Amino acid sequence: KITTNSADFEKARAEIERRKLLLDQSTMLAAPQPRLVPPTTTTTNTAVVPAMSAARHVEGAKTAWGWRSFGEFVRGVITASTGRNPDPRFQAAATTYGSEGTSADGGYALPPDFKDYITKKVQGETSLLPLTDQYVSSSNKITLPFDAIAPWSASGIKANWIDEATAITATKPVLSQVEVQAYKLAALCPLSEEAIEDIPSLNSWLPGKVADSVISAINEAILAGTGSGQPTGIISSAGKVTQTAVSGQGASTVTFANVVAMYSKMLPQLAANSVWLINPSVLPQLLSLVGPGYSPGAWLPPNNSLANAPYGTLLGRPVIANEHCSYLGTEGDVIFWAPKSYVTVTKASGFRSDTSIHLYFDQAVSTLRVMMRLGGKSLWAGTVATKNGSSAYGNVITLNSTRT
């Protein structure tokens, strides 16, 4: 019996080796081949140009799976999806091709070159997402422990002065949990055959437009999200402090006194890394700020010059203009915010980018779809009482809309 089992084992192992060999051969035969004949050229420098063309071909195969542009890729999707043989470049990577029998929407994953462009622009300087405390999770939510107890509070860990041979009073931390849910953000863009045929225009224009839309949706959610099917915005933070306007300052105005009062309400430990978020309609108010010892235009460069750009900081902190802030005169037109007190979570899969013709097949229209999962919420469950006095510190400071 042992001898029989050993013989069966050896047969199985030999079969595994044969199957591995066949799989390696199939993969080698399916791989796209590089250019075998140098391209013709009209230049006299025949030694340099073919070498450069070959280098571009190899590089393109690495980053775009051999596709020369986004428009050419979409054309390939249409050809393959109408029942013809798929372009060999779809089979260069096993995960790039999905037939109707194995994929719910018959989609084709975008090559890295086209998808990475969108990802990089979302993470660019126009997005508020990189300012936040970012986490990546394999699930749709994360739970974070958080200690919002100030050192001078009555509860939490306490250090006390004691006499010699006196027992130390035991204290313990007061922790709460913050659960951040990741929600789905998606964009669907139909593409006509005419647009697809205009390859140079499509390749340079479409990824940027999709990225702009994603950035706008993320910024709006971080600032004013409802928390229902989307992140919870900072304007709804439980740690928000709304600064009262100065009596008699006038409707739809922002004054030097407002700015100073708002800065003073930020927890000192957070102020050094906080930013000002303003609606562009607030800029004229900043350019005409008047403070004690200052002439009108305190935000302008030295000598109140209009020749140079105004200061990019206010009380030492960066000023970021964003259209999703409220218009001048309403709460949220000026926000003093500590970005690291706001948590965002993105799913580990990141962006998913696909294209398909099946949705609008009868209209000869293809679609580009971009999806990601993103969640966001302020860590603070409330404001922090000051050590001395009756006011409170916050992680988000806004200006009251009652200005008369």
mmCIF file with all atom_site columns, C-alpha atoms in Angstrom, residues 148-255:
data_model
loop_
_atom_site.group_PDB
_atom_site.id
_atom_site.type_symbol
_atom_site.label_atom_id
_atom_site.label_alt_id
_atom_site.label_comp_id
_atom_site.label_asym_id
_atom_site.label_entity_id
_atom_site.label_seq_id
_atom_site.pdbx_PDB_ins_code
_atom_site.Cartn_x
_atom_site.Cartn_y
_atom_site.Cartn_z
_atom_site.occupancy
_atom_site.B_iso_or_equiv
_atom_site.pdbx_formal_charge
_atom_site.auth_seq_id
_atom_site.auth_comp_id
_atom_site.auth_asym_id
_atom_site.auth_atom_id
_atom_site.pdbx_PDB_model_num
ATOM 1   C CA . ALA A 1 148 ? -9.546  64.410 23.419  1.00 0.00 ? 148 ALA A CA 1
ATOM 2   C CA . ILE A 1 149 ? -8.909  65.136 27.120  1.00 0.00 ? 149 ILE A CA 1
ATOM 3   C CA . ALA A 1 150 ? -6.732  68.205 27.716  1.00 0.00 ? 150 ALA A CA 1
ATOM 4   C CA . PRO A 1 151 ? -3.898  67.835 30.271  1.00 0.00 ? 151 PRO A CA 1
ATOM 5   C CA . TRP A 1 152 ? -5.562  70.410 32.529  1.00 0.00 ? 152 TRP A CA 1
ATOM 6   C CA . SER A 1 153 ? -8.953  68.633 32.521  1.00 0.00 ? 153 SER A CA 1
ATOM 7   C CA . ALA A 1 154 ? -10.300 67.004 35.683  1.00 0.00 ? 154 ALA A CA 1
ATOM 8   C CA . SER A 1 155 ? -10.255 63.525 34.086  1.00 0.00 ? 155 SER A CA 1
ATOM 9   C CA . GLY A 1 156 ? -7.638  61.578 32.178  1.00 0.00 ? 156 GLY A CA 1
ATOM 10  C CA . ILE A 1 157 ? -4.005  60.923 33.069  1.00 0.00 ? 157 ILE A CA 1
ATOM 11  C CA . LYS A 1 158 ? -2.908  63.431 35.723  1.00 0.00 ? 158 LYS A CA 1
ATOM 12  C CA . ALA A 1 159 ? 0.487   64.339 37.119  1.00 0.00 ? 159 ALA A CA 1
ATOM 13  C CA . ASN A 1 160 ? 0.336   65.593 40.739  1.00 0.00 ? 160 ASN A CA 1
ATOM 14  C CA . TRP A 1 161 ? 2.796   67.050 43.219  1.00 0.00 ? 161 TRP A CA 1
ATOM 15  C CA . ILE A 1 162 ? 3.089   64.819 46.258  1.00 0.00 ? 162 ILE A CA 1
ATOM 16  C CA . ASP A 1 163 ? 4.909   64.853 49.616  1.00 0.00 ? 163 ASP A CA 1
ATOM 17  C CA . GLU A 1 164 ? 7.592   62.406 50.630  1.00 0.00 ? 164 GLU A CA 1
ATOM 18  C CA . ALA A 1 165 ? 6.326   58.873 51.363  1.00 0.00 ? 165 ALA A CA 1
ATOM 19  C CA . THR A 1 166 ? 2.889   59.792 50.005  1.00 0.00 ? 166 THR A CA 1
ATOM 20  C CA . ALA A 1 167 ? 1.027   57.379 47.766  1.00 0.00 ? 167 ALA A CA 1
ATOM 21  C CA . ILE A 1 168 ? 0.632   58.452 44.148  1.00 0.00 ? 168 ILE A CA 1
ATOM 22  C CA . THR A 1 169 ? -2.924  58.865 42.957  1.00 0.00 ? 169 THR A CA 1
ATOM 23  C CA . ALA A 1 170 ? -3.634  56.475 40.082  1.00 0.00 ? 170 ALA A CA 1
ATOM 24  C CA . THR A 1 171 ? -5.221  57.962 36.973  1.00 0.00 ? 171 THR A CA 1
ATOM 25  C CA . LYS A 1 172 ? -6.159  56.461 33.636  1.00 0.00 ? 172 LYS A CA 1
ATOM 26  C CA . PRO A 1 173 ? -6.699  57.749 30.100  1.00 0.00 ? 173 PRO A CA 1
ATOM 27  C CA . VAL A 1 174 ? -10.161 58.543 28.779  1.00 0.00 ? 174 VAL A CA 1
ATOM 28  C CA . LEU A 1 175 ? -10.354 57.174 25.263  1.00 0.00 ? 175 LEU A CA 1
ATOM 29  C CA . SER A 1 176 ? -13.167 57.326 22.749  1.00 0.00 ? 176 SER A CA 1
ATOM 30  C CA . GLN A 1 177 ? -13.554 55.611 19.401  1.00 0.00 ? 177 GLN A CA 1
ATOM 31  C CA . VAL A 1 178 ? -14.013 57.285 16.035  1.00 0.00 ? 178 VAL A CA 1
ATOM 32  C CA . GLU A 1 179 ? -15.419 55.120 13.254  1.00 0.00 ? 179 GLU A CA 1
ATOM 33  C CA . VAL A 1 180 ? -14.807 56.341 9.710   1.00 0.00 ? 180 VAL A CA 1
ATOM 34  C CA . GLN A 1 181 ? -16.872 54.763 6.932   1.00 0.00 ? 181 GLN A CA 1
ATOM 35  C CA . ALA A 1 182 ? -15.604 54.745 3.338   1.00 0.00 ? 182 ALA A CA 1
ATOM 36  C CA . TYR A 1 183 ? -18.221 55.711 0.750   1.00 0.00 ? 183 TYR A CA 1
ATOM 37  C CA . LYS A 1 184 ? -18.238 55.198 -3.003  1.00 0.00 ? 184 LYS A CA 1
ATOM 38  C CA . LEU A 1 185 ? -17.280 58.099 -5.272  1.00 0.00 ? 185 LEU A CA 1
ATOM 39  C CA . ALA A 1 186 ? -17.785 57.478 -8.992  1.00 0.00 ? 186 ALA A CA 1
ATOM 40  C CA . ALA A 1 187 ? -17.696 59.293 -12.322 1.00 0.00 ? 187 ALA A CA 1
ATOM 41  C CA . LEU A 1 188 ? -19.174 57.988 -15.590 1.00 0.00 ? 188 LEU A CA 1
ATOM 42  C CA . CYS A 1 189 ? -18.205 59.716 -18.831 1.00 0.00 ? 189 CYS A CA 1
ATOM 43  C CA . PRO A 1 190 ? -19.750 58.687 -22.190 1.00 0.00 ? 190 PRO A CA 1
ATOM 44  C CA . LEU A 1 191 ? -17.423 59.045 -25.198 1.00 0.00 ? 191 LEU A CA 1
ATOM 45  C CA . SER A 1 192 ? -18.724 59.411 -28.751 1.00 0.00 ? 192 SER A CA 1
ATOM 46  C CA . GLU A 1 193 ? -16.956 57.767 -31.676 1.00 0.00 ? 193 GLU A CA 1
ATOM 47  C CA . GLU A 1 194 ? -16.115 61.228 -33.018 1.00 0.00 ? 194 GLU A CA 1
ATOM 48  C CA . ALA A 1 195 ? -14.353 62.170 -29.781 1.00 0.00 ? 195 ALA A CA 1
ATOM 49  C CA . ILE A 1 196 ? -12.507 58.849 -29.709 1.00 0.00 ? 196 ILE A CA 1
ATOM 50  C CA . GLU A 1 197 ? -11.251 59.373 -33.257 1.00 0.00 ? 197 GLU A CA 1
ATOM 51  C CA . ASP A 1 198 ? -9.766  62.712 -32.213 1.00 0.00 ? 198 ASP A CA 1
ATOM 52  C CA . ILE A 1 199 ? -7.027  60.890 -30.335 1.00 0.00 ? 199 ILE A CA 1
ATOM 53  C CA . PRO A 1 200 ? -4.598  63.774 -29.481 1.00 0.00 ? 200 PRO A CA 1
ATOM 54  C CA . SER A 1 201 ? -7.353  65.967 -28.066 1.00 0.00 ? 201 SER A CA 1
ATOM 55  C CA . LEU A 1 202 ? -8.976  63.162 -26.087 1.00 0.00 ? 202 LEU A CA 1
ATOM 56  C CA . ASN A 1 203 ? -5.737  61.917 -24.586 1.00 0.00 ? 203 ASN A CA 1
ATOM 57  C CA . SER A 1 204 ? -4.751  65.333 -23.199 1.00 0.00 ? 204 SER A CA 1
ATOM 58  C CA . TRP A 1 205 ? -8.185  66.612 -22.195 1.00 0.00 ? 205 TRP A CA 1
ATOM 59  C CA . LEU A 1 206 ? -10.249 63.771 -20.733 1.00 0.00 ? 206 LEU A CA 1
ATOM 60  C CA . PRO A 1 207 ? -8.031  62.546 -17.835 1.00 0.00 ? 207 PRO A CA 1
ATOM 61  C CA . GLY A 1 208 ? -7.671  66.110 -16.563 1.00 0.00 ? 208 GLY A CA 1
ATOM 62  C CA . LYS A 1 209 ? -11.414 66.723 -16.676 1.00 0.00 ? 209 LYS A CA 1
ATOM 63  C CA . VAL A 1 210 ? -12.159 63.520 -14.765 1.00 0.00 ? 210 VAL A CA 1
ATOM 64  C CA . ALA A 1 211 ? -9.490  64.393 -12.190 1.00 0.00 ? 211 ALA A CA 1
ATOM 65  C CA . ASP A 1 212 ? -10.918 67.905 -11.746 1.00 0.00 ? 212 ASP A CA 1
ATOM 66  C CA . SER A 1 213 ? -14.363 66.436 -11.085 1.00 0.00 ? 213 SER A CA 1
ATOM 67  C CA . VAL A 1 214 ? -12.997 63.975 -8.510  1.00 0.00 ? 214 VAL A CA 1
ATOM 68  C CA . ILE A 1 215 ? -11.029 66.738 -6.754  1.00 0.00 ? 215 ILE A CA 1
ATOM 69  C CA . SER A 1 216 ? -14.106 68.968 -6.625  1.00 0.00 ? 216 SER A CA 1
ATOM 70  C CA . ALA A 1 217 ? -16.283 66.227 -5.133  1.00 0.00 ? 217 ALA A CA 1
ATOM 71  C CA . ILE A 1 218 ? -13.668 65.359 -2.495  1.00 0.00 ? 218 ILE A CA 1
ATOM 72  C CA . ASN A 1 219 ? -13.100 68.993 -1.506  1.00 0.00 ? 219 ASN A CA 1
ATOM 73  C CA . GLU A 1 220 ? -16.820 69.653 -1.190  1.00 0.00 ? 220 GLU A CA 1
ATOM 74  C CA . ALA A 1 221 ? -17.275 66.562 1.000   1.00 0.00 ? 221 ALA A CA 1
ATOM 75  C CA . ILE A 1 222 ? -14.348 67.472 3.281   1.00 0.00 ? 222 ILE A CA 1
ATOM 76  C CA . LEU A 1 223 ? -15.729 70.975 3.737   1.00 0.00 ? 223 LEU A CA 1
ATOM 77  C CA . ALA A 1 224 ? -19.488 70.438 3.873   1.00 0.00 ? 224 ALA A CA 1
ATOM 78  C CA . GLY A 1 225 ? -20.266 66.710 3.521   1.00 0.00 ? 225 GLY A CA 1
ATOM 79  C CA . THR A 1 226 ? -23.489 65.557 5.161   1.00 0.00 ? 226 THR A CA 1
ATOM 80  C CA . GLY A 1 227 ? -22.159 62.210 6.433   1.00 0.00 ? 227 GLY A CA 1
ATOM 81  C CA . SER A 1 228 ? -25.030 60.420 4.674   1.00 0.00 ? 228 SER A CA 1
ATOM 82  C CA . GLY A 1 229 ? -23.532 58.406 1.825   1.00 0.00 ? 229 GLY A CA 1
ATOM 83  C CA . GLN A 1 230 ? -20.494 60.711 1.863   1.00 0.00 ? 230 GLN A CA 1
ATOM 84  C CA . PRO A 1 231 ? -17.813 61.951 4.313   1.00 0.00 ? 231 PRO A CA 1
ATOM 85  C CA . THR A 1 232 ? -18.774 64.280 7.170   1.00 0.00 ? 232 THR A CA 1
ATOM 86  C CA . GLY A 1 233 ? -17.565 67.811 6.459   1.00 0.00 ? 233 GLY A CA 1
ATOM 87  C CA . ILE A 1 234 ? -15.508 69.944 8.835   1.00 0.00 ? 234 ILE A CA 1
ATOM 88  C CA . ILE A 1 235 ? -18.321 72.488 9.010   1.00 0.00 ? 235 ILE A CA 1
ATOM 89  C CA . SER A 1 236 ? -20.256 69.818 10.982  1.00 0.00 ? 236 SER A CA 1
ATOM 90  C CA . SER A 1 237 ? -17.377 68.985 13.335  1.00 0.00 ? 237 SER A CA 1
ATOM 91  C CA . ALA A 1 238 ? -18.381 68.559 16.977  1.00 0.00 ? 238 ALA A CA 1
ATOM 92  C CA . GLY A 1 239 ? -15.179 70.441 17.780  1.00 0.00 ? 239 GLY A CA 1
ATOM 93  C CA . LYS A 1 240 ? -16.202 73.527 15.793  1.00 0.00 ? 240 LYS A CA 1
ATOM 94  C CA . VAL A 1 241 ? -16.181 76.926 17.481  1.00 0.00 ? 241 VAL A CA 1
ATOM 95  C CA . THR A 1 242 ? -18.213 79.687 15.831  1.00 0.00 ? 242 THR A CA 1
ATOM 96  C CA . GLN A 1 243 ? -16.677 83.088 16.505  1.00 0.00 ? 243 GLN A CA 1
ATOM 97  C CA . THR A 1 244 ? -19.116 85.950 17.120  1.00 0.00 ? 244 THR A CA 1
ATOM 98  C CA . ALA A 1 245 ? -18.791 88.843 14.692  1.00 0.00 ? 245 ALA A CA 1
ATOM 99  C CA . VAL A 1 246 ? -17.817 92.304 15.909  1.00 0.00 ? 246 VAL A CA 1
ATOM 100 C CA . SER A 1 247 ? -20.768 94.596 16.566  1.00 0.00 ? 247 SER A CA 1
ATOM 101 C CA . GLY A 1 248 ? -21.127 97.208 13.856  1.00 0.00 ? 248 GLY A CA 1
ATOM 102 C CA . GLN A 1 249 ? -18.583 95.701 11.470  1.00 0.00 ? 249 GLN A CA 1
ATOM 103 C CA . GLY A 1 250 ? -21.102 95.630 8.599   1.00 0.00 ? 250 GLY A CA 1
ATOM 104 C CA . ALA A 1 251 ? -22.787 92.885 6.634   1.00 0.00 ? 251 ALA A CA 1
ATOM 105 C CA . SER A 1 252 ? -20.662 90.701 4.350   1.00 0.00 ? 252 SER A CA 1
ATOM 106 C CA . THR A 1 253 ? -17.359 91.821 5.850   1.00 0.00 ? 253 THR A CA 1
ATOM 107 C CA . VAL A 1 254 ? -14.281 90.239 7.396   1.00 0.00 ? 254 VAL A CA 1
ATOM 108 C CA . THR A 1 255 ? -12.229 92.413 9.735   1.00 0.00 ? 255 THR A CA 1
#
